[in-house]
Short mmCIF file of C-alpha atoms in Angstrom, two decimals:
data_model
loop_
_atom_site.label_atom_id
_atom_site.label_comp_id
_atom_site.label_asym_id
_atom_site.label_seq_id
_atom_site.Cartn_x
_atom_site.Cartn_y
_atom_site.Cartn_z
CA UNK V 1 29.34 44.24 -107.29
CA UNK V 2 32.60 42.41 -107.94
CA UNK V 3 33.56 39.26 -106.09
CA UNK V 4 36.97 40.68 -105.14
CA UNK V 5 37.19 44.14 -103.61
CA UNK V 6 39.68 46.70 -104.85
CA UNK V 7 39.90 50.44 -104.14
CA UNK V 8 38.52 52.47 -107.02
CA UNK V 9 41.59 54.65 -107.26
CA UNK V 10 45.11 55.03 -105.95
CA UNK V 11 47.52 57.84 -106.74
CA UNK V 12 51.14 58.66 -106.16
CA UNK V 13 53.94 60.93 -107.29
CA UNK V 14 56.72 59.81 -109.61
CA UNK V 15 59.30 57.77 -107.73
CA UNK V 16 56.96 56.88 -104.89
CA UNK V 17 55.61 53.44 -104.06
CA UNK V 18 51.93 52.59 -104.05
CA UNK V 19 50.04 49.48 -103.01
CA UNK V 20 46.73 48.22 -104.37
CA UNK V 21 44.75 45.83 -102.22
CA UNK V 22 42.44 43.04 -103.34
CA UNK V 23 40.22 41.46 -100.72
CA UNK V 24 38.49 38.12 -101.13
CA UNK V 25 37.61 35.25 -98.83
CA UNK V 26 39.02 32.02 -97.47
CA UNK V 27 37.49 30.27 -100.49
CA UNK V 28 39.56 32.14 -103.04
CA UNK V 29 42.50 34.42 -102.23
CA UNK V 30 42.96 32.95 -98.79
CA UNK V 31 43.10 29.36 -99.99
CA UNK V 32 44.57 29.15 -103.50
CA UNK V 33 47.89 30.43 -104.82
CA UNK V 34 46.23 31.37 -108.11
CA UNK V 35 46.16 35.13 -107.61
CA UNK V 36 47.07 37.31 -110.58
CA UNK V 37 47.28 40.99 -111.40
CA UNK V 38 46.64 42.65 -114.77
CA UNK V 39 47.47 46.08 -116.12
CA UNK V 40 45.22 47.69 -118.71
CA UNK V 41 45.95 50.96 -120.44
CA UNK V 42 43.02 52.79 -122.09
CA UNK V 43 41.99 51.10 -125.31
CA UNK V 44 44.46 48.26 -124.82
CA UNK V 45 44.15 44.64 -123.81
CA UNK V 46 45.01 43.54 -120.28
CA UNK V 47 48.60 42.47 -119.58
CA UNK V 48 49.57 39.90 -116.98
CA UNK V 49 51.84 41.52 -114.39
CA UNK V 50 51.86 39.06 -111.48
CA UNK V 51 50.77 35.42 -111.24
CA UNK V 52 50.71 32.79 -108.49
CA UNK V 53 50.53 35.62 -105.92
CA UNK V 54 54.17 36.71 -106.19
CA UNK V 55 55.64 35.62 -109.55
CA UNK V 56 56.52 38.01 -112.35
CA UNK V 57 56.28 36.99 -116.01
CA UNK V 58 59.35 37.46 -118.13
CA UNK V 59 59.61 41.05 -119.31
CA UNK V 60 57.64 42.63 -116.47
CA UNK V 61 59.58 45.23 -114.53
CA UNK V 62 60.79 44.24 -111.07
CA UNK V 63 59.17 47.45 -109.84
CA UNK V 64 55.99 45.37 -109.68
CA UNK V 65 55.62 42.92 -106.82
CA UNK V 66 52.83 40.85 -105.34
CA UNK V 67 52.07 39.64 -101.85
CA UNK V 68 49.29 38.19 -99.75
CA UNK V 69 48.17 38.32 -96.15
CA UNK V 70 45.19 36.19 -95.23
CA UNK V 71 42.34 36.89 -97.63
CA UNK V 72 43.92 40.04 -99.06
CA UNK V 73 46.38 40.17 -101.93
CA UNK V 74 48.38 43.28 -102.77
CA UNK V 75 50.21 44.70 -105.76
CA UNK V 76 53.02 47.15 -105.02
CA UNK V 77 54.47 49.42 -107.65
CA UNK V 78 57.82 50.88 -106.63
CA UNK V 79 59.50 53.86 -108.24
CA UNK V 80 56.21 54.97 -109.79
CA UNK V 81 56.52 56.14 -113.41
CA UNK V 82 54.16 57.97 -115.74
CA UNK V 83 53.77 54.83 -117.85
CA UNK V 84 52.32 53.01 -114.83
CA UNK V 85 49.15 55.09 -115.06
CA UNK V 86 46.50 52.52 -115.96
CA UNK V 87 43.77 50.33 -114.54
CA UNK V 88 44.83 47.32 -112.51
CA UNK V 89 42.73 44.21 -111.91
CA UNK V 90 43.28 41.34 -109.53
CA UNK V 91 41.94 37.85 -110.08
CA UNK V 92 41.74 34.64 -108.09
CA UNK V 93 40.63 31.10 -108.72
CA UNK V 94 37.81 30.14 -106.37
CA UNK V 95 36.53 26.91 -104.84
CA UNK V 96 33.42 27.18 -106.99
CA UNK V 97 35.61 26.43 -110.05
CA UNK V 98 35.33 29.99 -111.22
CA UNK V 99 37.76 32.84 -111.79
CA UNK V 100 36.96 35.98 -109.87
CA UNK V 101 38.03 39.48 -110.84
CA UNK V 102 38.24 42.60 -108.75
CA UNK V 103 36.41 45.69 -109.87
CA UNK V 104 39.63 47.39 -110.91
CA UNK V 105 41.78 50.20 -109.54
CA UNK V 106 42.71 53.29 -111.48
CA UNK V 107 46.28 54.33 -110.76
CA UNK V 108 47.04 57.99 -111.29
CA UNK V 109 50.56 59.36 -111.39
CA UNK V 110 50.40 62.89 -110.02
CA UNK U 1 54.72 34.93 -131.50
CA UNK U 2 51.54 34.04 -129.68
CA UNK U 3 48.46 35.34 -131.47
CA UNK U 4 44.80 35.09 -130.57
CA UNK U 5 42.37 36.58 -133.06
CA UNK U 6 38.69 36.76 -132.20
CA UNK U 7 35.92 37.10 -134.74
CA UNK U 8 32.16 36.81 -134.99
CA UNK U 9 31.11 39.87 -133.04
CA UNK U 10 28.55 42.33 -134.29
CA UNK U 11 25.14 43.86 -133.72
CA UNK U 12 22.34 41.47 -132.76
CA UNK U 13 18.85 41.89 -131.39
CA UNK U 14 17.83 40.80 -127.89
CA UNK U 15 16.99 37.11 -127.79
CA UNK U 16 19.18 36.22 -130.75
CA UNK U 17 22.23 33.96 -130.82
CA UNK U 18 25.83 34.53 -131.87
CA UNK U 19 28.93 32.36 -132.17
CA UNK U 20 32.35 33.81 -131.46
CA UNK U 21 35.54 32.23 -132.75
CA UNK U 22 39.16 32.61 -131.75
CA UNK U 23 42.03 31.54 -134.00
CA UNK U 24 45.21 30.68 -132.14
CA UNK U 25 48.74 30.59 -133.49
CA UNK U 26 52.32 30.79 -132.32
CA UNK U 27 52.00 28.16 -129.59
CA UNK U 28 50.85 24.56 -129.11
CA UNK U 29 47.14 25.26 -128.76
CA UNK U 30 46.23 21.71 -127.69
CA UNK U 31 48.54 22.06 -124.70
CA UNK U 32 46.70 24.94 -123.05
CA UNK U 33 43.45 25.60 -121.31
CA UNK U 34 41.55 28.61 -122.61
CA UNK U 35 39.05 31.14 -121.32
CA UNK U 36 36.59 33.76 -122.48
CA UNK U 37 36.52 37.08 -120.63
CA UNK U 38 34.39 40.11 -121.44
CA UNK U 39 34.47 43.81 -120.69
CA UNK U 40 31.38 45.98 -120.96
CA UNK U 41 31.97 49.55 -122.19
CA UNK U 42 33.72 51.53 -119.46
CA UNK U 43 33.51 48.62 -117.02
CA UNK U 44 35.79 46.02 -115.52
CA UNK U 45 36.74 42.51 -116.54
CA UNK U 46 34.27 39.64 -116.19
CA UNK U 47 35.33 36.02 -116.49
CA UNK U 48 32.86 33.92 -118.48
CA UNK U 49 34.11 30.44 -119.13
CA UNK U 50 37.02 27.97 -119.05
CA UNK U 51 37.81 24.91 -121.12
CA UNK U 52 40.61 22.44 -120.48
CA UNK U 53 43.14 21.50 -123.15
CA UNK U 54 41.28 18.33 -124.11
CA UNK U 55 37.77 19.77 -123.66
CA UNK U 56 37.17 17.30 -120.83
CA UNK U 57 36.40 20.07 -118.34
CA UNK U 58 34.38 23.25 -118.75
CA UNK U 59 33.38 25.87 -116.21
CA UNK U 60 31.04 28.84 -116.46
CA UNK U 61 30.21 31.97 -114.52
CA UNK U 62 26.92 31.55 -112.66
CA UNK U 63 25.72 34.85 -114.12
CA UNK U 64 25.45 33.28 -117.58
CA UNK U 65 22.52 31.10 -116.45
CA UNK U 66 23.40 28.39 -118.97
CA UNK U 67 23.07 30.63 -122.03
CA UNK U 68 26.69 30.30 -123.24
CA UNK U 69 28.64 27.23 -124.33
CA UNK U 70 32.42 27.07 -124.72
CA UNK U 71 34.09 24.61 -127.08
CA UNK U 72 37.32 24.11 -128.99
CA UNK U 73 38.72 22.28 -131.99
CA UNK U 74 42.38 21.46 -131.42
CA UNK U 75 42.79 20.28 -135.01
CA UNK U 76 41.84 23.78 -136.16
CA UNK U 77 43.59 25.65 -133.33
CA UNK U 78 40.29 27.32 -132.57
CA UNK U 79 38.19 28.28 -129.56
CA UNK U 80 34.50 29.06 -129.69
CA UNK U 81 31.77 30.66 -127.61
CA UNK U 82 28.17 29.96 -128.54
CA UNK U 83 25.92 32.61 -127.05
CA UNK U 84 22.15 32.34 -126.96
CA UNK U 85 19.23 34.39 -125.63
CA UNK U 86 21.38 37.47 -125.76
CA UNK U 87 20.48 40.47 -123.60
CA UNK U 88 21.41 44.13 -123.67
CA UNK U 89 23.70 43.54 -120.69
CA UNK U 90 25.76 41.11 -122.80
CA UNK U 91 27.03 44.07 -124.79
CA UNK U 92 30.80 44.00 -124.35
CA UNK U 93 34.16 43.28 -125.87
CA UNK U 94 34.78 39.53 -125.71
CA UNK U 95 38.37 38.36 -125.22
CA UNK U 96 39.85 34.97 -125.96
CA UNK U 97 42.54 34.31 -123.37
CA UNK U 98 45.19 31.65 -122.86
CA UNK U 99 45.32 30.08 -119.42
CA UNK U 100 48.27 28.79 -117.42
CA UNK U 101 47.00 27.49 -114.10
CA UNK U 102 44.41 30.24 -113.82
CA UNK U 103 46.70 33.06 -114.83
CA UNK U 104 45.62 34.62 -118.12
CA UNK U 105 48.91 35.14 -119.90
CA UNK U 106 47.94 36.05 -123.44
CA UNK U 107 44.88 38.00 -124.56
CA UNK U 108 43.38 38.51 -127.97
CA UNK U 109 42.39 41.99 -129.12
CA UNK U 110 38.73 41.19 -128.55
CA UNK U 111 35.57 41.28 -130.61
CA UNK U 112 32.70 43.66 -129.88
CA UNK U 113 29.23 42.27 -129.36
CA UNK U 114 26.39 44.78 -129.28
CA UNK U 115 22.92 43.62 -128.29
CA UNK U 116 20.32 46.20 -129.20
CA UNK U 117 16.99 46.49 -130.93
#
């Protein structure tokens, strides 16, 4: 069981928007701004997509955006494209001086 | 170009030890904190350990039960993970990852560790 809770799968049609949730506690997501999101295609290494809850690294499409409400962080992918089909993982620094990951969400483009 | 190249993985028997290395290049290694993250076959990401830029601070996942030790040599631009009392459940790809305030911005390609008799 992962420390952060993500849905196992989310799907959408090309052009649609989808949102992936990541639920933690007041000791991690709800307290620190160190929430990140990673994209991993099969057989590839993870890629940082969002950091510090809402920031996008240089080179990441602005179709990806992050947000937070209470103890739940979210990743929204707008204008869904075939290349967005991948696994997505959230992470958060925690008060126990550890980094927590979610169990991962498989995004399917229908 | 930032590069992180892990090495040292392989097949070991349960109870044995293994030392992983990560060679860094393309950035000022001594200026960054580093982490080890692993991924078991077909599973998700699991954070293992953190080390600050000067080695003054280290953190570990509770699940490791003190069996792993992270270290670094800034003169050699290298990160290490000493693993002992290995178990079958330690079988995974081990990634060396650069850290910027707890966001993992560059990942190595990983090295596979297989623990099996």
